[in-house]
Amino acid sequence: MKRRTRLVLTLCLCLLSGWVQSLGWSLQPQSRFGFRAVVEGEPFTAEFRRFEVSPVIDRAGMPTGFDVTVHLGGIDSGNADRDREMATREWFDAAAYPLARFRSTAVERQPDGQLVAAGELIIKGNGRPIEIPFDWRSGDSGAVMHGQIDLDRRWFDVGPPDDSSVDATVSVFFSLGWDAR
């Protein structure tokens, strides 16, 4: 009986706090998650083939946090040789570090209306606090989210340590949608 009482109490506290995990939402197949980089003066765009993005939303349909997992071994840049190279030890080292993670438990609305998720990004075992700006629209049928952030790849030991052949700045972008079930 004590276990049941604790379960009911925990459920009530979660509902009263307004936090609802987006269980039952499914990421739309046309969702995109990738990056833009420049190597030897040539820009390119790459997308990750597998990723999971789980928002935590309140009863009003606004996000209060995110749990993001990106599978680093599956990259599509339109160039098979480059894609294989990005999985190697110098780049993402996908064999040793198959996942990149971002966890946020705080989302704030900026004065201009932009939303910002604050959390820690971990790539190749290197963690760094970051703030990701994004746009969010939600309704009864689900939600849509778009955003972009510029990162220094060297923070995470990705690629060569200098920027003579590979620009240090990488633009990470996402265009995500969820269907409510």
mmCIF file of C-alpha atoms in Angstrom:
data_model
loop_
_atom_site.group_PDB
_atom_site.id
_atom_site.type_symbol
_atom_site.label_atom_id
_atom_site.label_comp_id
_atom_site.label_asym_id
_atom_site.label_seq_id
_atom_site.Cartn_x
_atom_site.Cartn_y
_atom_site.Cartn_z
ATOM 1 C CA MET A 1 0.000 0.000 0.000
ATOM 2 C CA LYS A 2 2.849 2.416 0.780
ATOM 3 C CA ARG A 3 4.298 1.892 -2.712
ATOM 4 C CA ARG A 4 0.956 2.716 -4.335
ATOM 5 C CA THR A 5 0.570 5.858 -2.205
ATOM 6 C CA ARG A 6 4.059 7.046 -3.204
ATOM 7 C CA LEU A 7 3.259 6.424 -6.866
ATOM 8 C CA VAL A 8 0.022 8.434 -6.691
ATOM 9 C CA LEU A 9 1.755 11.225 -4.749
ATOM 10 C CA THR A 10 4.600 11.373 -7.286
ATOM 11 C CA LEU A 11 2.132 11.518 -10.182
ATOM 12 C CA CYS A 12 0.155 14.320 -8.513
ATOM 13 C CA LEU A 13 3.320 16.327 -7.845
ATOM 14 C CA CYS A 14 4.365 15.998 -11.482
ATOM 15 C CA LEU A 15 0.966 17.179 -12.696
ATOM 16 C CA LEU A 16 0.840 20.041 -10.204
ATOM 17 C CA SER A 17 4.284 21.259 -11.220
ATOM 18 C CA GLY A 18 3.091 21.471 -14.828
ATOM 19 C CA TRP A 19 5.841 19.201 -16.195
ATOM 20 C CA VAL A 20 4.704 16.590 -18.646
ATOM 21 C CA GLN A 21 7.135 14.425 -20.614
ATOM 22 C CA SER A 22 6.144 14.292 -24.264
ATOM 23 C CA LEU A 23 5.443 10.579 -24.090
ATOM 24 C CA GLY A 24 3.289 9.587 -26.985
ATOM 25 C CA TRP A 25 4.810 12.124 -29.371
ATOM 26 C CA SER A 26 6.729 10.732 -32.316
ATOM 27 C CA LEU A 27 9.496 12.530 -34.183
ATOM 28 C CA GLN A 28 8.465 13.155 -37.781
ATOM 29 C CA PRO A 29 10.595 11.344 -40.408
ATOM 30 C CA GLN A 30 11.316 14.612 -42.256
ATOM 31 C CA SER A 31 13.059 16.033 -39.150
ATOM 32 C CA ARG A 32 16.645 17.113 -39.797
ATOM 33 C CA PHE A 33 19.701 17.479 -37.553
ATOM 34 C CA GLY A 34 23.077 18.391 -39.009
ATOM 35 C CA PHE A 35 25.944 20.831 -39.356
ATOM 36 C CA ARG A 36 27.700 23.117 -41.795
ATOM 37 C CA ALA A 37 31.511 23.249 -41.872
ATOM 38 C CA VAL A 38 34.361 24.478 -44.078
ATOM 39 C CA VAL A 39 37.332 22.267 -44.992
ATOM 40 C CA GLU A 40 40.163 23.706 -47.113
ATOM 41 C CA GLY A 41 37.986 26.660 -48.051
ATOM 42 C CA GLU A 42 35.102 24.474 -49.276
ATOM 43 C CA PRO A 43 31.821 24.637 -47.319
ATOM 44 C CA PHE A 44 29.711 21.513 -46.958
ATOM 45 C CA THR A 45 26.579 20.399 -45.146
ATOM 46 C CA ALA A 46 26.200 17.080 -43.346
ATOM 47 C CA GLU A 47 23.234 15.494 -41.617
ATOM 48 C CA PHE A 48 23.060 12.845 -38.956
ATOM 49 C CA ARG A 49 21.085 9.780 -40.004
ATOM 50 C CA ARG A 50 20.006 8.865 -36.454
ATOM 51 C CA PHE A 51 19.066 11.117 -33.572
ATOM 52 C CA GLU A 52 16.491 11.300 -30.810
ATOM 53 C CA VAL A 53 15.138 14.528 -29.393
ATOM 54 C CA SER A 54 12.752 14.259 -26.442
ATOM 55 C CA PRO A 55 11.249 17.514 -25.234
ATOM 56 C CA VAL A 56 9.782 17.942 -21.777
ATOM 57 C CA ILE A 57 6.705 20.115 -22.124
ATOM 58 C CA ASP A 58 4.360 21.783 -19.697
ATOM 59 C CA ARG A 59 0.564 21.671 -19.823
ATOM 60 C CA ALA A 60 0.530 24.790 -22.006
ATOM 61 C CA GLY A 61 2.601 22.979 -24.641
ATOM 62 C CA MET A 62 5.819 24.906 -23.967
ATOM 63 C CA PRO A 63 9.172 23.145 -23.604
ATOM 64 C CA THR A 64 10.896 23.132 -20.229
ATOM 65 C CA GLY A 65 13.815 20.875 -21.167
ATOM 66 C CA PHE A 66 15.273 18.487 -23.725
ATOM 67 C CA ASP A 67 17.141 15.215 -23.918
ATOM 68 C CA VAL A 68 19.027 14.884 -27.218
ATOM 69 C CA THR A 69 21.071 11.924 -28.450
ATOM 70 C CA VAL A 70 22.941 11.989 -31.771
ATOM 71 C CA HIS A 71 24.507 8.843 -33.250
ATOM 72 C CA LEU A 72 27.887 10.023 -34.560
ATOM 73 C CA GLY A 73 28.612 6.978 -36.742
ATOM 74 C CA GLY A 74 25.921 7.831 -39.278
ATOM 75 C CA ILE A 75 26.734 11.018 -41.178
ATOM 76 C CA ASP A 76 25.608 11.921 -44.675
ATOM 77 C CA SER A 77 27.490 14.782 -46.333
ATOM 78 C CA GLY A 78 27.005 13.569 -49.889
ATOM 79 C CA ASN A 79 30.621 12.346 -49.966
ATOM 80 C CA ALA A 80 31.230 8.760 -48.772
ATOM 81 C CA ASP A 81 34.978 9.290 -48.235
ATOM 82 C CA ARG A 82 34.370 12.362 -46.066
ATOM 83 C CA ASP A 83 31.635 10.537 -44.140
ATOM 84 C CA ARG A 84 34.002 7.643 -43.318
ATOM 85 C CA GLU A 85 36.749 10.109 -42.333
ATOM 86 C CA MET A 86 34.428 11.913 -39.895
ATOM 87 C CA ALA A 87 33.913 8.655 -37.968
ATOM 88 C CA THR A 88 37.686 8.257 -37.358
ATOM 89 C CA ARG A 89 39.579 8.975 -34.146
ATOM 90 C CA GLU A 90 40.682 12.495 -35.235
ATOM 91 C CA TRP A 91 37.114 13.586 -35.883
ATOM 92 C CA PHE A 92 34.133 12.122 -33.996
ATOM 93 C CA ASP A 93 35.856 8.844 -32.972
ATOM 94 C CA ALA A 94 32.506 7.088 -33.365
ATOM 95 C CA ALA A 95 33.953 3.699 -32.311
ATOM 96 C CA ALA A 96 34.967 5.000 -28.865
ATOM 97 C CA TYR A 97 32.276 7.707 -28.530
ATOM 98 C CA PRO A 98 29.244 6.634 -30.573
ATOM 99 C CA LEU A 99 26.898 9.259 -29.103
ATOM 100 C CA ALA A 100 26.792 12.997 -28.583
ATOM 101 C CA ARG A 101 24.401 14.131 -25.829
ATOM 102 C CA PHE A 102 22.696 17.373 -24.899
ATOM 103 C CA ARG A 103 20.569 17.623 -21.785
ATOM 104 C CA SER A 104 18.702 20.722 -20.800
ATOM 105 C CA THR A 105 16.479 21.258 -17.791
ATOM 106 C CA ALA A 106 16.022 24.977 -18.338
ATOM 107 C CA VAL A 107 14.347 26.870 -21.157
ATOM 108 C CA GLU A 108 14.017 30.637 -20.958
ATOM 109 C CA ARG A 109 12.171 33.155 -23.093
ATOM 110 C CA GLN A 110 14.373 36.074 -24.114
ATOM 111 C CA PRO A 111 13.052 39.675 -24.285
ATOM 112 C CA ASP A 112 12.782 39.348 -28.090
ATOM 113 C CA GLY A 113 10.569 36.242 -27.685
ATOM 114 C CA GLN A 114 13.305 33.764 -28.694
ATOM 115 C CA LEU A 115 13.522 30.623 -26.574
ATOM 116 C CA VAL A 116 16.900 29.397 -25.281
ATOM 117 C CA ALA A 117 17.658 25.923 -23.919
ATOM 118 C CA ALA A 118 20.570 25.861 -21.462
ATOM 119 C CA GLY A 119 22.378 22.603 -20.813
ATOM 120 C CA GLU A 120 25.507 20.567 -21.313
ATOM 121 C CA LEU A 121 26.681 19.240 -24.675
ATOM 122 C CA ILE A 122 28.996 16.202 -24.540
ATOM 123 C CA ILE A 123 31.000 15.091 -27.586
ATOM 124 C CA LYS A 124 33.917 12.631 -27.364
ATOM 125 C CA GLY A 125 33.694 12.740 -23.580
ATOM 126 C CA ASN A 126 34.180 16.525 -23.525
ATOM 127 C CA GLY A 127 31.337 18.430 -21.886
ATOM 128 C CA ARG A 128 30.608 22.110 -22.239
ATOM 129 C CA PRO A 129 27.684 24.261 -21.049
ATOM 130 C CA ILE A 130 25.906 25.869 -23.996
ATOM 131 C CA GLU A 131 22.750 27.832 -24.699
ATOM 132 C CA ILE A 132 20.819 26.937 -27.849
ATOM 133 C CA PRO A 133 18.369 29.476 -29.300
ATOM 134 C CA PHE A 134 15.298 28.040 -31.031
ATOM 135 C CA ASP A 135 11.785 28.709 -32.271
ATOM 136 C CA TRP A 136 8.899 26.552 -31.051
ATOM 137 C CA ARG A 137 5.306 26.151 -32.186
ATOM 138 C CA SER A 138 2.923 23.611 -30.702
ATOM 139 C CA GLY A 139 -0.688 22.622 -30.886
ATOM 140 C CA ASP A 140 -3.029 19.672 -30.475
ATOM 141 C CA SER A 141 -1.400 17.805 -33.368
ATOM 142 C CA GLY A 142 2.199 18.134 -32.114
ATOM 143 C CA ALA A 143 5.072 20.624 -32.281
ATOM 144 C CA VAL A 144 7.708 22.109 -34.578
ATOM 145 C CA MET A 145 11.145 23.380 -33.547
ATOM 146 C CA HIS A 146 13.892 25.143 -35.541
ATOM 147 C CA GLY A 147 17.257 26.472 -34.480
ATOM 148 C CA GLN A 148 20.947 26.910 -35.100
ATOM 149 C CA ILE A 149 24.051 27.440 -33.000
ATOM 150 C CA ASP A 150 27.681 28.075 -33.892
ATOM 151 C CA LEU A 151 30.185 25.969 -31.940
ATOM 152 C CA ASP A 152 33.960 25.751 -31.894
ATOM 153 C CA ARG A 153 34.746 22.117 -32.817
ATOM 154 C CA ARG A 154 38.021 22.348 -30.868
ATOM 155 C CA TRP A 155 36.054 22.565 -27.583
ATOM 156 C CA PHE A 156 35.226 18.898 -28.141
ATOM 157 C CA ASP A 157 38.554 17.743 -29.644
ATOM 158 C CA VAL A 158 36.958 17.233 -33.078
ATOM 159 C CA GLY A 159 39.326 17.550 -36.052
ATOM 160 C CA PRO A 160 42.808 19.034 -36.113
ATOM 161 C CA PRO A 161 43.806 21.303 -33.205
ATOM 162 C CA ASP A 162 44.454 24.298 -35.471
ATOM 163 C CA ASP A 163 42.175 25.976 -37.992
ATOM 164 C CA SER A 164 44.568 26.214 -40.958
ATOM 165 C CA SER A 165 42.717 23.620 -43.052
ATOM 166 C CA VAL A 166 39.425 23.244 -41.184
ATOM 167 C CA ASP A 167 37.472 26.227 -39.894
ATOM 168 C CA ALA A 168 37.039 26.111 -36.127
ATOM 169 C CA THR A 169 33.423 27.289 -36.280
ATOM 170 C CA VAL A 170 30.766 24.731 -37.120
ATOM 171 C CA SER A 171 27.076 25.656 -37.458
ATOM 172 C CA VAL A 172 24.790 23.031 -35.966
ATOM 173 C CA PHE A 173 21.206 23.233 -37.229
ATOM 174 C CA PHE A 174 17.963 21.401 -36.576
ATOM 175 C CA SER A 175 14.467 21.392 -37.994
ATOM 176 C CA LEU A 176 12.300 19.030 -35.960
ATOM 177 C CA GLY A 177 8.664 18.104 -35.811
ATOM 178 C CA TRP A 178 6.624 15.813 -33.593
ATOM 179 C CA ASP A 179 3.199 14.290 -34.179
ATOM 180 C CA ALA A 180 0.943 13.826 -31.165
ATOM 181 C CA ARG A 181 -0.528 10.342 -30.971
#
